[in-house]
GROMACS .gro file of N, CA and C in nm:
model
  486
    1MET      N    1  11.320  21.914  12.071
    1MET     CA    2  11.413  21.809  12.104
    1MET      C    3  11.453  21.827  12.251
    2ILE      N    4  11.461  21.716  12.320
    2ILE     CA    5  11.509  21.716  12.458
    2ILE      C    6  11.607  21.601  12.470
    3GLY      N    7  11.731  21.633  12.503
    3GLY     CA    8  11.830  21.529  12.516
    3GLY      C    9  11.967  21.587  12.547
    4VAL      N   10  12.050  21.503  12.602
    4VAL     CA   11  12.184  21.548  12.641
    4VAL      C   12  12.270  21.565  12.516
    5PRO      N   13  12.381  21.637  12.529
    5PRO     CA   14  12.474  21.646  12.417
    5PRO      C   15  12.520  21.505  12.375
    6GLY      N   16  12.525  21.482  12.246
    6GLY     CA   17  12.570  21.352  12.196
    6GLY      C   18  12.461  21.246  12.190
    7SER      N   19  12.336  21.284  12.219
    7SER     CA   20  12.227  21.185  12.221
    7SER      C   21  12.166  21.160  12.084
    8GLY      N   22  12.200  21.244  11.986
    8GLY     CA   23  12.146  21.226  11.851
    8GLY      C   24  12.038  21.327  11.814
    9LYS      N   25  12.027  21.435  11.891
    9LYS     CA   26  11.923  21.536  11.865
    9LYS      C   27  11.930  21.593  11.725
   10SER      N   28  12.047  21.633  11.682
   10SER     CA   29  12.060  21.695  11.549
   10SER      C   30  12.028  21.596  11.437
   11THR      N   31  12.063  21.471  11.456
   11THR     CA   32  12.032  21.368  11.356
   11THR      C   33  11.881  21.348  11.346
   12ILE      N   34  11.815  21.336  11.460
   12ILE     CA   35  11.669  21.319  11.462
   12ILE      C   36  11.602  21.445  11.409
   13ALA      N   37  11.654  21.563  11.445
   13ALA     CA   38  11.597  21.689  11.395
   13ALA      C   39  11.601  21.692  11.243
   14GLN      N   40  11.711  21.648  11.184
   14GLN     CA   41  11.723  21.647  11.039
   14GLN      C   42  11.619  21.553  10.977
   15GLN      N   43  11.601  21.437  11.037
   15GLN     CA   44  11.501  21.342  10.987
   15GLN      C   45  11.361  21.401  10.997
   16LEU      N   46  11.331  21.465  11.110
   16LEU     CA   47  11.199  21.528  11.127
   16LEU      C   48  11.177  21.639  11.026
   17ALA      N   49  11.281  21.717  11.000
   17ALA     CA   50  11.269  21.826  10.903
   17ALA      C   51  11.234  21.772  10.765
   18GLU      N   52  11.295  21.660  10.728
   18GLU     CA   53  11.266  21.600  10.598
   18GLU      C   54  11.123  21.547  10.591
   19ILE      N   55  11.075  21.487  10.700
   19ILE     CA   56  10.940  21.431  10.703
   19ILE      C   57  10.835  21.542  10.702
   20THR      N   58  10.858  21.647  10.781
   20THR     CA   59  10.756  21.751  10.801
   20THR      C   60  10.774  21.874  10.713
   21GLN      N   61  10.885  21.879  10.638
   21GLN     CA   62  10.921  22.001  10.564
   21GLN      C   63  10.938  22.118  10.660
   22GLY      N   64  10.985  22.087  10.780
   22GLY     CA   65  11.003  22.188  10.883
   22GLY      C   66  11.139  22.254  10.878
   23ILE      N   67  11.152  22.356  10.959
   23ILE     CA   68  11.277  22.430  10.970
   23ILE      C   69  11.342  22.394  11.104
   24ILE      N   70  11.472  22.371  11.101
   24ILE     CA   71  11.546  22.342  11.223
   24ILE      C   72  11.601  22.473  11.277
   25ILE      N   73  11.570  22.499  11.402
   25ILE     CA   74  11.628  22.613  11.472
   25ILE      C   75  11.721  22.554  11.577
   26SER      N   76  11.850  22.573  11.556
   26SER     CA   77  11.952  22.508  11.636
   26SER      C   78  12.033  22.611  11.713
   27THR      N   79  12.041  22.594  11.844
   27THR     CA   80  12.122  22.686  11.923
   27THR      C   81  12.270  22.674  11.886
   28ASP      N   82  12.314  22.554  11.849
   28ASP     CA   83  12.454  22.539  11.806
   28ASP      C   84  12.481  22.619  11.679
   29ARG      N   85  12.390  22.609  11.582
   29ARG     CA   86  12.408  22.686  11.457
   29ARG      C   87  12.405  22.836  11.483
   30ILE      N   88  12.317  22.876  11.574
   30ILE     CA   89  12.308  23.019  11.607
   30ILE      C   90  12.437  23.066  11.673
   31ARG      N   91  12.492  22.985  11.762
   31ARG     CA   92  12.621  23.020  11.824
   31ARG      C   93  12.729  23.036  11.717
   32GLU      N   94  12.728  22.947  11.620
   32GLU     CA   95  12.826  22.956  11.511
   32GLU      C   96  12.805  23.084  11.431
   33GLN      N   97  12.680  23.118  11.402
   33GLN     CA   98  12.649  23.242  11.329
   33GLN      C   99  12.696  23.365  11.406
   34LEU      N  100  12.665  23.367  11.536
   34LEU     CA  101  12.694  23.486  11.617
   34LEU      C  102  12.841  23.498  11.656
   35TYR      N  103  12.904  23.386  11.688
   35TYR     CA  104  13.038  23.390  11.748
   35TYR      C  105  13.146  23.321  11.666
   36GLY      N  106  13.108  23.264  11.551
   36GLY     CA  107  13.207  23.201  11.465
   36GLY      C  108  13.230  23.054  11.492
   37GLU      N  109  13.195  23.008  11.612
   37GLU     CA  110  13.210  22.867  11.647
   37GLU      C  111  13.098  22.827  11.741
   38GLU      N  112  13.043  22.708  11.720
   38GLU     CA  113  12.932  22.665  11.804
   38GLU      C  114  12.975  22.628  11.946
   39ILE      N  115  13.104  22.605  11.966
   39ILE     CA  116  13.152  22.571  12.100
   39ILE      C  117  13.150  22.692  12.195
   40ILE      N  118  13.151  22.812  12.138
   40ILE     CA  119  13.147  22.933  12.220
   40ILE      C  120  13.006  22.951  12.274
   41GLN      N  121  12.991  22.942  12.406
   41GLN     CA  122  12.858  22.949  12.466
   41GLN      C  123  12.794  23.086  12.447
   42GLY      N  124  12.873  23.192  12.454
   42GLY     CA  125  12.823  23.326  12.426
   42GLY      C  126  12.722  23.377  12.527
   43ASN      N  127  12.652  23.481  12.485
   43ASN     CA  128  12.553  23.548  12.569
   43ASN      C  129  12.416  23.489  12.539
   44TRP      N  130  12.353  23.426  12.639
   44TRP     CA  131  12.225  23.360  12.615
   44TRP      C  132  12.118  23.459  12.566
   45SER      N  133  12.119  23.581  12.613
   45SER     CA  134  12.019  23.679  12.568
   45SER      C  135  12.028  23.701  12.417
   46GLU      N  136  12.149  23.708  12.365
   46GLU     CA  137  12.168  23.725  12.220
   46GLU      C  138  12.122  23.600  12.144
   47ILE      N  139  12.158  23.485  12.198
   47ILE     CA  140  12.122  23.359  12.133
   47ILE      C  141  11.970  23.342  12.134
   48GLU      N  142  11.910  23.368  12.249
   48GLU     CA  143  11.764  23.355  12.262
   48GLU      C  144  11.691  23.451  12.169
   49ALA      N  145  11.742  23.573  12.156
   49ALA     CA  146  11.679  23.671  12.066
   49ALA      C  147  11.679  23.618  11.923
   50GLU      N  148  11.787  23.554  11.882
   50GLU     CA  149  11.793  23.498  11.746
   50GLU      C  150  11.702  23.376  11.733
   51VAL      N  151  11.695  23.293  11.837
   51VAL     CA  152  11.602  23.179  11.837
   51VAL      C  153  11.460  23.231  11.815
   52LEU      N  154  11.422  23.332  11.893
   52LEU     CA  155  11.286  23.386  11.883
   52LEU      C  156  11.261  23.453  11.748
   53ARG      N  157  11.363  23.521  11.693
   53ARG     CA  158  11.348  23.584  11.562
   53ARG      C  159  11.323  23.477  11.455
   54GLN      N  160  11.402  23.369  11.461
   54GLN     CA  161  11.384  23.262  11.363
   54GLN      C  162  11.248  23.193  11.381
   55MET      N  163  11.205  23.178  11.505
   55MET     CA  164  11.074  23.116  11.530
   55MET      C  165  10.962  23.205  11.478
   56GLU      N  166  10.976  23.335  11.498
   56GLU     CA  167  10.874  23.428  11.449
   56GLU      C  168  10.862  23.419  11.296
   57THR      N  169  10.975  23.412  11.228
   57THR     CA  170  10.975  23.397  11.082
   57THR      C  171  10.907  23.267  11.041
   58ALA      N  172  10.939  23.158  11.109
   58ALA     CA  173  10.879  23.028  11.076
   58ALA      C  174  10.729  23.027  11.104
   59ILE      N  175  10.689  23.086  11.216
   59ILE     CA  176  10.547  23.092  11.250
   59ILE      C  177  10.471  23.174  11.146
   60ALA      N  178  10.528  23.286  11.105
   60ALA     CA  179  10.463  23.373  11.006
   60ALA      C  180  10.444  23.302  10.873
   61SER      N  181  10.533  23.209  10.840
   61SER     CA  182  10.521  23.136  10.713
   61SER      C  183  10.459  22.997  10.731
   62SER      N  184  10.403  22.973  10.850
   62SER     CA  185  10.335  22.845  10.881
   62SER      C  186  10.424  22.723  10.862
   63GLN      N  187  10.553  22.739  10.889
   63GLN     CA  188  10.646  22.627  10.878
   63GLN      C  189  10.654  22.552  11.010
   64PRO      N  190  10.654  22.419  11.006
   64PRO     CA  191  10.681  22.344  11.129
   64PRO      C  192  10.821  22.379  11.181
   65ILE      N  193  10.835  22.383  11.311
   65ILE     CA  194  10.962  22.418  11.375
   65ILE      C  195  11.016  22.297  11.450
   66ILE      N  196  11.142  22.269  11.430
   66ILE     CA  197  11.214  22.169  11.509
   66ILE      C  198  11.321  22.246  11.584
   67TYR      N  199  11.304  22.254  11.717
   67TYR     CA  200  11.398  22.329  11.800
   67TYR      C  201  11.504  22.233  11.851
   68ASP      N  202  11.624  22.246  11.799
   68ASP     CA  203  11.736  22.157  11.829
   68ASP      C  204  11.822  22.220  11.938
   69ALA      N  205  11.792  22.180  12.062
   69ALA     CA  206  11.867  22.227  12.180
   69ALA      C  207  11.849  22.122  12.289
   70THR      N  208  11.929  22.129  12.394
   70THR     CA  209  11.919  22.027  12.498
   70THR      C  210  11.787  22.033  12.574
   71ASN      N  211  11.740  22.152  12.606
   71ASN     CA  212  11.613  22.168  12.679
   71ASN      C  213  11.609  22.079  12.803
   72ALA      N  214  11.720  22.072  12.874
   72ALA     CA  215  11.734  21.978  12.985
   72ALA      C  216  11.653  22.016  13.109
   73TYR      N  217  11.627  22.142  13.128
   73TYR     CA  218  11.562  22.188  13.250
   73TYR      C  219  11.421  22.239  13.223
   74PRO      N  220  11.325  22.206  13.310
   74PRO     CA  221  11.188  22.253  13.289
   74PRO      C  222  11.179  22.404  13.275
   75ARG      N  223  11.257  22.476  13.353
   75ARG     CA  224  11.255  22.623  13.347
   75ARG      C  225  11.290  22.671  13.207
   76TRP      N  226  11.391  22.610  13.144
   76TRP     CA  227  11.430  22.649  13.008
   76TRP      C  228  11.314  22.624  12.911
   77ARG      N  229  11.251  22.507  12.925
   77ARG     CA  230  11.141  22.472  12.834
   77ARG      C  231  11.023  22.566  12.854
   78LEU      N  232  10.984  22.588  12.979
   78LEU     CA  233  10.868  22.673  13.009
   78LEU      C  234  10.890  22.817  12.963
   79GLU      N  235  11.005  22.873  12.994
   79GLU     CA  236  11.033  23.012  12.957
   79GLU      C  237  11.027  23.030  12.806
   80LEU      N  238  11.083  22.936  12.732
   80LEU     CA  239  11.081  22.949  12.586
   80LEU      C  240  10.938  22.938  12.533
   81LEU      N  241  10.862  22.840  12.581
   81LEU     CA  242  10.724  22.825  12.532
   81LEU      C  243  10.639  22.948  12.566
   82GLU      N  244  10.663  23.007  12.683
   82GLU     CA  245  10.589  23.129  12.720
   82GLU      C  246  10.624  23.244  12.626
   83LYS      N  247  10.750  23.258  12.593
   83LYS     CA  248  10.792  23.367  12.502
   83LYS      C  249  10.739  23.344  12.361
   84ILE      N  250  10.739  23.219  12.318
   84ILE     CA  251  10.687  23.189  12.184
   84ILE      C  252  10.537  23.218  12.177
   85ALA      N  253  10.467  23.192  12.287
   85ALA     CA  254  10.322  23.216  12.290
   85ALA      C  255  10.288  23.363  12.263
   86LEU      N  256  10.382  23.453  12.292
   86LEU     CA  257  10.359  23.596  12.270
   86LEU      C  258  10.375  23.636  12.124
   87ILE      N  259  10.437  23.547  12.045
   87ILE     CA  260  10.456  23.575  11.902
   87ILE      C  261  10.328  23.536  11.830
   88SER      N  262  10.263  23.631  11.768
   88SER     CA  263  10.139  23.605  11.693
   88SER      C  264  10.046  23.512  11.772
   89PRO      N  265   9.996  23.557  11.887
   89PRO     CA  266   9.914  23.470  11.972
   89PRO      C  267   9.787  23.419  11.906
   90GLU      N  268   9.745  23.483  11.798
   90GLU     CA  269   9.623  23.439  11.729
   90GLU      C  270   9.646  23.313  11.646
   91ILE      N  271   9.771  23.277  11.623
   91ILE     CA  272   9.803  23.157  11.544
   91ILE      C  273   9.821  23.039  11.640
   92PRO      N  274   9.735  22.937  11.628
   92PRO     CA  275   9.752  22.822  11.718
   92PRO      C  276   9.879  22.744  11.682
   93ARG      N  277   9.945  22.695  11.782
   93ARG     CA  278  10.061  22.609  11.759
   93ARG      C  279  10.062  22.498  11.862
   94TYR      N  280  10.119  22.389  11.820
   94TYR     CA  281  10.118  22.269  11.902
   94TYR      C  282  10.261  22.219  11.914
   95TRP      N  283  10.305  22.200  12.037
   95TRP     CA  284  10.443  22.160  12.062
   95TRP      C  285  10.449  22.014  12.104
   96MET      N  286  10.535  21.940  12.039
   96MET     CA  287  10.560  21.800  12.072
   96MET      C  288  10.701  21.790  12.129
   97ALA      N  289  10.715  21.716  12.236
   97ALA     CA  290  10.848  21.694  12.294
   97ALA      C  291  10.904  21.563  12.242
   98TRP      N  292  11.018  21.570  12.177
   98TRP     CA  293  11.090  21.451  12.130
   98TRP      C  294  11.203  21.430  12.229
   99VAL      N  295  11.191  21.327  12.313
   99VAL     CA  296  11.287  21.303  12.420
   99VAL      C  297  11.379  21.189  12.380
  100LEU      N  298  11.505  21.222  12.360
  100LEU     CA  299  11.602  21.119  12.321
  100LEU      C  300  11.646  21.043  12.445
  101GLU      N  301  11.621  20.914  12.444
  101GLU     CA  302  11.650  20.828  12.560
  101GLU      C  303  11.780  20.750  12.542
  102THR      N  304  11.873  20.810  12.475
  102THR     CA  305  12.002  20.746  12.453
  102THR      C  306  12.074  20.734  12.588
  103PRO      N  307  12.118  20.615  12.627
  103PRO     CA  308  12.190  20.601  12.754
  103PRO      C  309  12.314  20.691  12.759
  104ILE      N  310  12.342  20.742  12.878
  104ILE     CA  311  12.453  20.835  12.897
  104ILE      C  312  12.585  20.777  12.847
  105GLU      N  313  12.609  20.650  12.871
  105GLU     CA  314  12.735  20.590  12.827
  105GLU      C  315  12.748  20.592  12.674
  106ILE      N  316  12.637  20.571  12.604
  106ILE     CA  317  12.640  20.578  12.458
  106ILE      C  318  12.661  20.723  12.414
  107CYS      N  319  12.597  20.817  12.482
  107CYS     CA  320  12.618  20.960  12.450
  107CYS      C  321  12.766  20.997  12.464
  108LYS      N  322  12.829  20.946  12.569
  108LYS     CA  323  12.971  20.974  12.588
  108LYS      C  324  13.055  20.915  12.475
  109GLN      N  325  13.019  20.794  12.432
  109GLN     CA  326  13.091  20.732  12.320
  109GLN      C  327  13.072  20.813  12.192
  110TRP      N  328  12.946  20.848  12.163
  110TRP     CA  329  12.917  20.926  12.042
  110TRP      C  330  12.984  21.063  12.049
  111ASN      N  331  12.991  21.118  12.170
  111ASN     CA  332  13.055  21.248  12.189
  111ASN      C  333  13.202  21.244  12.146
  112GLN      N  334  13.268  21.131  12.167
  112GLN     CA  335  13.409  21.118  12.129
  112GLN      C  336  13.428  21.127  11.978
  113ASN      N  337  13.323  21.095  11.903
  113ASN     CA  338  13.331  21.098  11.756
  113ASN      C  339  13.284  21.231  11.696
  114ARG      N  340  13.241  21.323  11.781
  114ARG     CA  341  13.192  21.452  11.732
  114ARG      C  342  13.308  21.547  11.707
  115GLN      N  343  13.286  21.638  11.615
  115GLN     CA  344  13.386  21.742  11.590
  115GLN      C  345  13.399  21.832  11.713
  116ARG      N  346  13.285  21.866  11.772
  116ARG     CA  347  13.284  21.951  11.891
  116ARG      C  348  13.245  21.864  12.010
  117GLN      N  349  13.344  21.832  12.091
  117GLN     CA  350  13.317  21.746  12.205
  117GLN      C  351  13.276  21.828  12.326
  118VAL      N  352  13.181  21.773  12.400
  118VAL     CA  353  13.128  21.836  12.520
  118VAL      C  354  13.191  21.764  12.639
  119PRO      N  355  13.232  21.837  12.744
  119PRO     CA  356  13.288  21.770  12.861
  119PRO      C  357  13.190  21.666  12.919
  120GLU      N  358  13.243  21.553  12.962
  120GLU     CA  359  13.157  21.446  13.012
  120GLU      C  360  13.073  21.489  13.131
  121PHE      N  361  13.126  21.576  13.217
  121PHE     CA  362  13.048  21.619  13.333
  121PHE      C  363  12.922  21.695  13.290
  122VAL      N  364  12.928  21.764  13.176
  122VAL     CA  365  12.811  21.836  13.125
  122VAL      C  366  12.706  21.736  13.079
  123ILE      N  367  12.750  21.632  13.009
  123ILE     CA  368  12.658  21.527  12.965
  123ILE      C  369  12.590  21.463  13.086
  124GLU      N  370  12.669  21.432  13.188
  124GLU     CA  371  12.615  21.369  13.309
  124GLU      C  372  12.517  21.462  13.380
  125LYS      N  373  12.553  21.589  13.393
  125LYS     CA  374  12.468  21.687  13.463
  125LYS      C  375  12.333  21.703  13.390
  126MET      N  376  12.338  21.716  13.259
  126MET     CA  377  12.214  21.733  13.183
  126MET      C  378  12.132  21.604  13.184
  127GLY      N  379  12.199  21.490  13.178
  127GLY     CA  380  12.129  21.362  13.187
  127GLY      C  381  12.054  21.349  13.318
  128GLN      N  382  12.119  21.392  13.426
  128GLN     CA  383  12.055  21.387  13.558
  128GLN      C  384  11.936  21.482  13.564
  129ALA      N  385  11.950  21.600  13.505
  129ALA     CA  386  11.841  21.698  13.504
  129ALA      C  387  11.719  21.642  13.430
  130ILE      N  388  11.742  21.581  13.315
  130ILE     CA  389  11.629  21.525  13.238
  130ILE      C  390  11.567  21.407  13.313
  131ALA      N  391  11.650  21.325  13.377
  131ALA     CA  392  11.598  21.211  13.454
  131ALA      C  393  11.515  21.260  13.573
  132ASN      N  394  11.562  21.364  13.640
  132ASN     CA  395  11.492  21.417  13.757
  132ASN      C  396  11.369  21.498  13.720
  133PHE      N  397  11.374  21.567  13.606
  133PHE     CA  398  11.266  21.656  13.565
  133PHE      C  399  11.229  21.632  13.418
  134PRO      N  400  11.173  21.515  13.388
  134PRO     CA  401  11.137  21.489  13.248
  134PRO      C  402  11.025  21.582  13.204
  135PRO      N  403  11.012  21.602  13.074
  135PRO     CA  404  10.905  21.690  13.026
  135PRO      C  405  10.768  21.631  13.060
  136THR      N  406  10.672  21.720  13.082
  136THR     CA  407  10.535  21.679  13.111
  136THR      C  408  10.440  21.756  13.021
  137LEU      N  409  10.321  21.703  13.004
  137LEU     CA  410  10.220  21.771  12.923
  137LEU      C  411  10.184  21.907  12.984
  138SER      N  412  10.195  21.918  13.116
  138SER     CA  413  10.159  22.044  13.182
  138SER      C  414  10.254  22.159  13.144
  139GLU      N  415  10.367  22.127  13.083
  139GLU     CA  416  10.459  22.231  13.037
  139GLU      C  417  10.409  22.297  12.908
  140GLY      N  418  10.310  22.236  12.844
  140GLY     CA  419  10.256  22.293  12.721
  140GLY      C  420  10.272  22.205  12.599
  141PHE      N  421  10.320  22.083  12.619
  141PHE     CA  422  10.334  21.990  12.507
  141PHE      C  423  10.202  21.916  12.485
  142ILE      N  424  10.169  21.888  12.358
  142ILE     CA  425  10.048  21.810  12.331
  142ILE      C  426  10.077  21.661  12.339
  143THR      N  427  10.203  21.625  12.323
  143THR     CA  428  10.243  21.486  12.337
  143THR      C  429  10.394  21.481  12.362
  144ILE      N  430  10.437  21.370  12.416
  144ILE     CA  431  10.579  21.349  12.444
  144ILE      C  432  10.619  21.217  12.378
  145TYR      N  433  10.714  21.227  12.285
  145TYR     CA  434  10.762  21.110  12.212
  145TYR      C  435  10.897  21.066  12.268
  146PRO      N  436  10.904  20.948  12.330
  146PRO     CA  437  11.036  20.896  12.366
  146PRO      C  438  11.101  20.836  12.242
  147VAL      N  439  11.226  20.870  12.218
  147VAL     CA  440  11.298  20.819  12.101
  147VAL      C  441  11.417  20.737  12.151
  148LYS      N  442  11.414  20.610  12.120
  148LYS     CA  443  11.522  20.518  12.158
  148LYS      C  444  11.637  20.532  12.059
  149PRO      N  445  11.760  20.505  12.102
  149PRO     CA  446  11.872  20.513  12.008
  149PRO      C  447  11.854  20.412  11.895
  150GLY      N  448  11.886  20.457  11.775
  150GLY     CA  449  11.875  20.369  11.659
  150GLY      C  450  11.737  20.363  11.598
  151TYR      N  451  11.640  20.437  11.655
  151TYR     CA  452  11.505  20.436  11.598
  151TYR      C  453  11.509  20.508  11.465
  152LEU      N  454  11.477  20.439  11.359
  152LEU     CA  455  11.497  20.495  11.226
  152LEU      C  456  11.371  20.545  11.158
  153ASP      N  457  11.255  20.488  11.190
  153ASP     CA  458  11.136  20.525  11.115
  153ASP      C  459  11.048  20.619  11.196
  154LEU      N  460  11.080  20.747  11.191
  154LEU     CA  461  11.004  20.847  11.265
  154LEU      C  462  10.864  20.865  11.209
  155LYS      N  463  10.845  20.835  11.081
  155LYS     CA  464  10.711  20.845  11.021
  155LYS      C  465  10.615  20.753  11.095
  156ILE      N  466  10.658  20.631  11.123
  156ILE     CA  467  10.573  20.536  11.194
  156ILE      C  468  10.546  20.587  11.335
  157LEU      N  469  10.647  20.641  11.401
  157LEU     CA  470  10.629  20.696  11.535
  157LEU      C  471  10.527  20.810  11.532
  158LEU      N  472  10.535  20.896  11.434
  158LEU     CA  473  10.438  21.006  11.421
  158LEU      C  474  10.297  20.953  11.397
  159ILE      N  475  10.283  20.858  11.307
  159ILE     CA  476  10.150  20.806  11.272
  159ILE      C  477  10.088  20.731  11.388
  160THR      N  478  10.166  20.649  11.458
  160THR     CA  479  10.110  20.566  11.564
  160THR      C  480  10.085  20.641  11.694
  161ASN      N  481  10.146  20.756  11.712
  161ASN     CA  482  10.133  20.827  11.838
  161ASN      C  483  10.062  20.961  11.829
  162TYR      N  484  10.021  21.002  11.712
  162TYR     CA  485   9.957  21.133  11.702
  162TYR      C  486   9.826  21.123  11.631
   0.00000   0.00000   0.00000
């Protein structure tokens, strides 16, 4: 998943998990596990270690993975994919980028309805990062799916684009 806070990543991740029988690995859930609340940003090294541990478990059991995080910056995406490549390198894996194209103003509105609200400047900053540095196939993705707000039938999107 690639998208700003409030763009609908977790909702789309849940839909994808149901379609693919995949496992959702969520940095917000991991923060809640480690620190008691997902709003606590915590230590990225600890969070990343748990992300990689969960990914290793999913890879070992051949489960599709849905990584629910902002992934706003190319460096974040590249570093994670490089680290994942070291986990059981003999097992092929294919990464698809699901880019939520929810307009920033809608993200801000949806953010107001969330239990955990993100400061608007963070939404704007991440939105600008994704606009300036959108994901590319050269980062290691086999395809990039743009997801418009309100898109409900992900099965059709999967079938028509893959």
